Amino acid sequence: DAGVTQSPTHLIKTRGQQVTLRCSPKSGHDTVSWYQQALGQGPQFIFQYYEEEERQRGNFPDRFSGHQFPNYSSELNVNALLLGDSALYLCASSLPHRGNNEQFFGPGTRLTVL
Amino acid sequence: DQQVKQNSPSLSVQEGRISILNCDYTNSMFDYFLWYKKYPAEGPTFLISISSIKDKNEDGRFTVFLNKSAKHLSLHIVPSQPGDSAVYFCAASEGNNNDMRFGAGTRLTVKP
């Protein structure tokens, strides 16, 4: 049973560009959350998708947007990249209305903005 | 605004001894607390949690203690093993299915 998978593993972009990160949830899971982990910090919640809609959102600007597909996979899009967007982006999946202790994280995508 | 703080970036202990990792929070609305373990190149994995209606929760070698009045929790690992070497994150949420706030993590090294 594949766990949460994310692609790509690493990505280098320049300021002002746009980036799309992808996440496939664990088999049977239909809720996907995205987190940003800057160097030396803990993960910060960006947003959560369920039934193809954004259900919760953290304190991130509109440059950060997402999408969930009918197969429950998800994309995170970041527009107008800033140097400060350099981070590890983590995706986590779960079943709806289940606890945070039942979220499974992927290995992350390392984004570097030059 | 860091609502969850782990003030020790690193901790080193001898194999077989106790590891104590600490976490403080400021938001009194938090009522569910979790510890995650993270190995390099892997995502965080859930370790143990505690609800605010309890002050202690045990799972094998891992015990989490919650002091609500001090807004403080700690993770005890007894006995510590070299395989426990990882970064440990403390997290808190309002309810068990709302967005979590994470601390910055503590890197634990268990020496053989």
Short mmCIF file of C-alpha atoms in Angstrom, two decimals:
data_model
loop_
_atom_site.label_atom_id
_atom_site.label_comp_id
_atom_site.label_asym_id
_atom_site.label_seq_id
_atom_site.Cartn_x
_atom_site.Cartn_y
_atom_site.Cartn_z
CA ASP A 1 0.00 0.00 0.00
CA ALA A 2 1.64 3.22 -1.17
CA GLY A 3 1.62 5.95 1.37
CA VAL A 4 1.39 9.64 0.53
CA THR A 5 3.52 10.48 -2.49
CA GLN A 6 4.67 13.90 -3.65
CA SER A 7 6.32 15.16 -6.82
CA PRO A 8 8.75 16.47 -7.66
CA THR A 9 11.25 15.76 -4.90
CA HIS A 10 13.22 18.92 -5.53
CA LEU A 11 12.54 22.04 -7.54
CA ILE A 12 14.47 25.23 -8.30
CA LYS A 13 12.67 28.34 -9.48
CA THR A 14 13.47 32.03 -9.78
CA ARG A 15 11.65 34.96 -8.22
CA GLY A 16 8.41 35.88 -9.93
CA GLN A 17 7.87 32.43 -11.43
CA GLN A 18 4.97 30.13 -10.70
CA VAL A 19 5.22 26.57 -9.37
CA THR A 20 2.89 23.57 -9.09
CA LEU A 21 3.48 20.79 -6.58
CA ARG A 22 1.59 17.50 -6.62
CA CYS A 23 0.36 15.08 -3.99
CA SER A 24 -1.28 11.66 -4.15
CA PRO A 25 -2.97 10.69 -0.88
CA LYS A 26 -2.70 7.37 0.87
CA SER A 27 -5.01 4.75 -0.54
CA GLY A 28 -8.53 5.24 0.83
CA HIS A 29 -7.91 8.80 2.01
CA ASP A 30 -9.88 11.67 0.50
CA THR A 31 -8.76 14.68 2.54
CA VAL A 32 -5.49 16.43 1.70
CA SER A 33 -3.69 19.11 3.71
CA TRP A 34 -0.67 21.15 2.68
CA TYR A 35 2.05 22.52 4.97
CA GLN A 36 5.08 24.75 4.47
CA GLN A 37 8.18 23.99 6.53
CA ALA A 38 10.82 26.70 6.36
CA LEU A 39 14.36 25.89 7.42
CA GLY A 40 14.66 25.55 11.18
CA GLN A 41 10.91 25.81 11.73
CA GLY A 42 8.00 23.46 12.15
CA PRO A 43 5.39 22.85 9.47
CA GLN A 44 2.84 25.66 8.95
CA PHE A 45 -0.66 24.78 7.79
CA ILE A 46 -1.52 26.24 4.38
CA PHE A 47 -4.93 24.72 3.57
CA GLN A 48 -6.99 21.55 3.46
CA TYR A 49 -9.05 20.09 0.63
CA TYR A 50 -12.02 17.76 0.88
CA GLU A 51 -14.57 16.94 -1.82
CA GLU A 52 -12.60 19.14 -4.22
CA GLU A 53 -13.14 22.23 -2.07
CA GLU A 54 -10.91 24.20 0.25
CA ARG A 55 -12.23 23.42 3.73
CA GLN A 56 -9.78 25.22 6.00
CA ARG A 57 -7.07 27.78 5.32
CA GLY A 58 -4.12 29.00 7.33
CA ASN A 59 -2.55 32.44 7.26
CA PHE A 60 -1.12 32.38 3.75
CA PRO A 61 -1.63 34.96 0.96
CA ASP A 62 -3.76 34.37 -2.10
CA ARG A 63 -0.60 33.60 -4.08
CA PHE A 64 -0.99 30.15 -2.58
CA SER A 65 -3.84 28.23 -4.16
CA GLY A 66 -4.78 24.63 -4.52
CA HIS A 67 -6.91 22.13 -6.26
CA GLN A 68 -8.22 18.67 -5.58
CA PHE A 69 -9.13 16.27 -8.34
CA PRO A 70 -11.92 13.65 -8.39
CA ASN A 71 -9.32 10.94 -7.65
CA TYR A 72 -8.46 12.90 -4.44
CA SER A 73 -4.98 13.89 -5.60
CA SER A 74 -4.11 17.51 -5.06
CA GLU A 75 -1.97 20.34 -6.37
CA LEU A 76 -0.47 23.31 -4.60
CA ASN A 77 0.17 26.35 -6.80
CA VAL A 78 2.29 29.30 -5.78
CA ASN A 79 2.36 32.40 -7.98
CA ALA A 80 4.84 35.27 -8.07
CA LEU A 81 7.44 33.33 -6.10
CA LEU A 82 9.43 35.16 -3.44
CA LEU A 83 12.76 34.17 -1.93
CA GLY A 84 10.89 33.52 1.32
CA ASP A 85 8.83 30.80 -0.35
CA SER A 86 11.88 28.55 -0.28
CA ALA A 87 10.87 25.67 1.98
CA LEU A 88 9.91 22.03 2.25
CA TYR A 89 6.27 21.62 1.22
CA LEU A 90 4.54 18.73 2.92
CA CYS A 91 1.30 17.09 1.96
CA ALA A 92 -0.74 15.05 4.44
CA SER A 93 -3.78 12.89 3.82
CA SER A 94 -6.53 11.58 6.06
CA LEU A 95 -10.11 10.46 6.09
CA PRO A 96 -12.71 13.21 6.59
CA HIS A 97 -13.67 14.10 10.15
CA ARG A 98 -10.86 11.97 11.48
CA GLY A 99 -8.34 13.33 13.94
CA ASN A 100 -5.02 15.02 13.36
CA ASN A 101 -3.42 11.93 14.84
CA GLU A 102 -4.60 10.06 11.76
CA GLN A 103 -2.90 12.31 9.20
CA PHE A 104 -0.18 10.69 7.14
CA PHE A 105 2.54 12.91 5.72
CA GLY A 106 4.43 12.56 2.47
CA PRO A 107 8.20 13.09 2.22
CA GLY A 108 7.77 16.61 0.87
CA THR A 109 8.94 18.70 -2.07
CA ARG A 110 11.97 20.89 -1.47
CA LEU A 111 11.43 24.22 -3.29
CA THR A 112 14.34 26.61 -3.73
CA VAL A 113 13.63 30.11 -5.05
CA LEU A 114 16.67 31.98 -6.40
CA ASP B 1 3.29 34.72 16.29
CA GLN B 2 4.66 31.44 17.62
CA GLN B 3 1.90 29.82 19.59
CA VAL B 4 3.84 26.59 20.10
CA LYS B 5 7.45 26.73 21.21
CA GLN B 6 10.15 24.14 21.57
CA ASN B 7 13.00 26.02 23.18
CA SER B 8 15.63 23.30 22.90
CA PRO B 9 16.85 22.90 19.31
CA SER B 10 18.79 19.78 20.23
CA LEU B 11 19.16 17.13 22.91
CA SER B 12 21.73 14.38 23.28
CA VAL B 13 21.26 11.39 25.60
CA GLN B 14 22.93 8.05 26.21
CA GLU B 15 21.26 4.87 25.07
CA GLY B 16 19.12 3.40 27.83
CA ARG B 17 18.61 6.70 29.61
CA ILE B 18 15.51 8.89 29.62
CA SER B 19 14.93 11.54 26.95
CA ILE B 20 12.71 14.48 27.93
CA LEU B 21 11.53 16.83 25.22
CA ASN B 22 9.64 19.97 26.22
CA CYS B 23 7.02 22.13 24.56
CA ASP B 24 5.20 25.29 25.62
CA TYR B 25 2.10 26.88 24.13
CA THR B 26 0.41 30.23 24.53
CA ASN B 27 -3.09 29.75 23.12
CA SER B 28 -5.45 28.60 25.89
CA MET B 29 -7.93 27.42 23.22
CA PHE B 30 -5.65 24.53 22.29
CA ASP B 31 -7.09 21.32 23.67
CA TYR B 32 -5.38 18.60 21.67
CA PHE B 33 -1.65 18.03 21.53
CA LEU B 34 0.48 15.75 19.42
CA TRP B 35 4.08 14.68 19.02
CA TYR B 36 5.53 13.80 15.63
CA LYS B 37 8.86 12.23 14.77
CA LYS B 38 10.71 13.09 11.57
CA TYR B 39 13.62 11.25 9.99
CA PRO B 40 15.64 12.90 7.19
CA ALA B 41 14.01 12.73 3.76
CA GLU B 42 10.75 11.46 5.27
CA GLY B 43 7.56 13.19 6.31
CA PRO B 44 6.65 13.56 9.99
CA THR B 45 5.04 10.48 11.52
CA PHE B 46 2.55 10.61 14.35
CA LEU B 47 3.94 9.36 17.66
CA ILE B 48 1.53 10.07 20.51
CA SER B 49 -1.18 12.54 21.46
CA ILE B 50 -3.06 13.82 24.47
CA SER B 51 -6.37 15.54 24.99
CA SER B 52 -6.70 18.36 27.50
CA ILE B 53 -9.03 16.24 29.62
CA LYS B 54 -6.00 14.11 30.53
CA ASP B 55 -2.68 14.94 32.07
CA LYS B 56 -0.80 11.83 30.97
CA ASN B 57 -0.86 9.38 28.10
CA GLU B 58 1.40 6.37 27.69
CA ASP B 59 2.24 4.22 24.69
CA GLY B 60 5.04 1.78 25.28
CA ARG B 61 8.29 3.64 25.82
CA PHE B 62 6.63 6.99 25.11
CA THR B 63 4.72 9.07 27.65
CA VAL B 64 3.32 12.55 27.16
CA PHE B 65 2.57 14.76 30.15
CA LEU B 66 0.33 17.83 29.97
CA ASN B 67 0.33 20.67 32.50
CA LYS B 68 -2.56 22.89 31.45
CA SER B 69 -2.01 25.56 34.09
CA ALA B 70 1.59 26.01 32.93
CA LYS B 71 0.66 25.52 29.26
CA HIS B 72 3.44 23.00 29.04
CA LEU B 73 3.80 19.48 27.75
CA SER B 74 6.65 17.06 27.65
CA LEU B 75 7.50 13.81 25.91
CA HIS B 76 9.41 11.17 27.87
CA ILE B 77 11.16 8.32 26.08
CA VAL B 78 12.31 5.50 28.34
CA PRO B 79 14.60 3.78 27.63
CA SER B 80 16.03 5.78 24.74
CA GLN B 81 17.34 3.82 21.77
CA PRO B 82 19.64 4.89 18.90
CA GLY B 83 16.71 4.46 16.49
CA ASP B 84 14.90 7.23 18.36
CA SER B 85 17.39 9.73 16.93
CA ALA B 86 15.23 12.11 14.89
CA VAL B 87 13.63 15.54 14.98
CA TYR B 88 10.60 15.68 17.28
CA PHE B 89 7.82 18.20 16.67
CA CYS B 90 5.20 19.22 19.16
CA ALA B 91 1.84 20.31 17.69
CA ALA B 92 -1.39 21.72 19.09
CA SER B 93 -4.89 22.27 17.79
CA GLU B 94 -8.36 23.36 18.86
CA GLY B 95 -10.09 20.02 18.67
CA ASN B 96 -8.58 16.98 17.04
CA ASN B 97 -9.42 17.78 13.45
CA ASN B 98 -8.54 21.41 13.01
CA ASP B 99 -5.34 22.91 11.70
CA MET B 100 -2.32 22.16 13.82
CA ARG B 101 0.31 24.64 15.03
CA PHE B 102 3.78 23.13 15.20
CA GLY B 103 6.82 23.98 17.25
CA ALA B 104 10.21 24.37 15.57
CA GLY B 105 11.32 20.90 16.58
CA THR B 106 14.00 19.35 18.79
CA ARG B 107 16.71 17.18 17.28
CA LEU B 108 17.26 14.18 19.55
CA THR B 109 20.48 12.20 19.29
CA VAL B 110 20.71 8.94 21.23
CA LYS B 111 24.30 7.77 21.54
CA PRO B 112 25.11 4.04 21.77
#
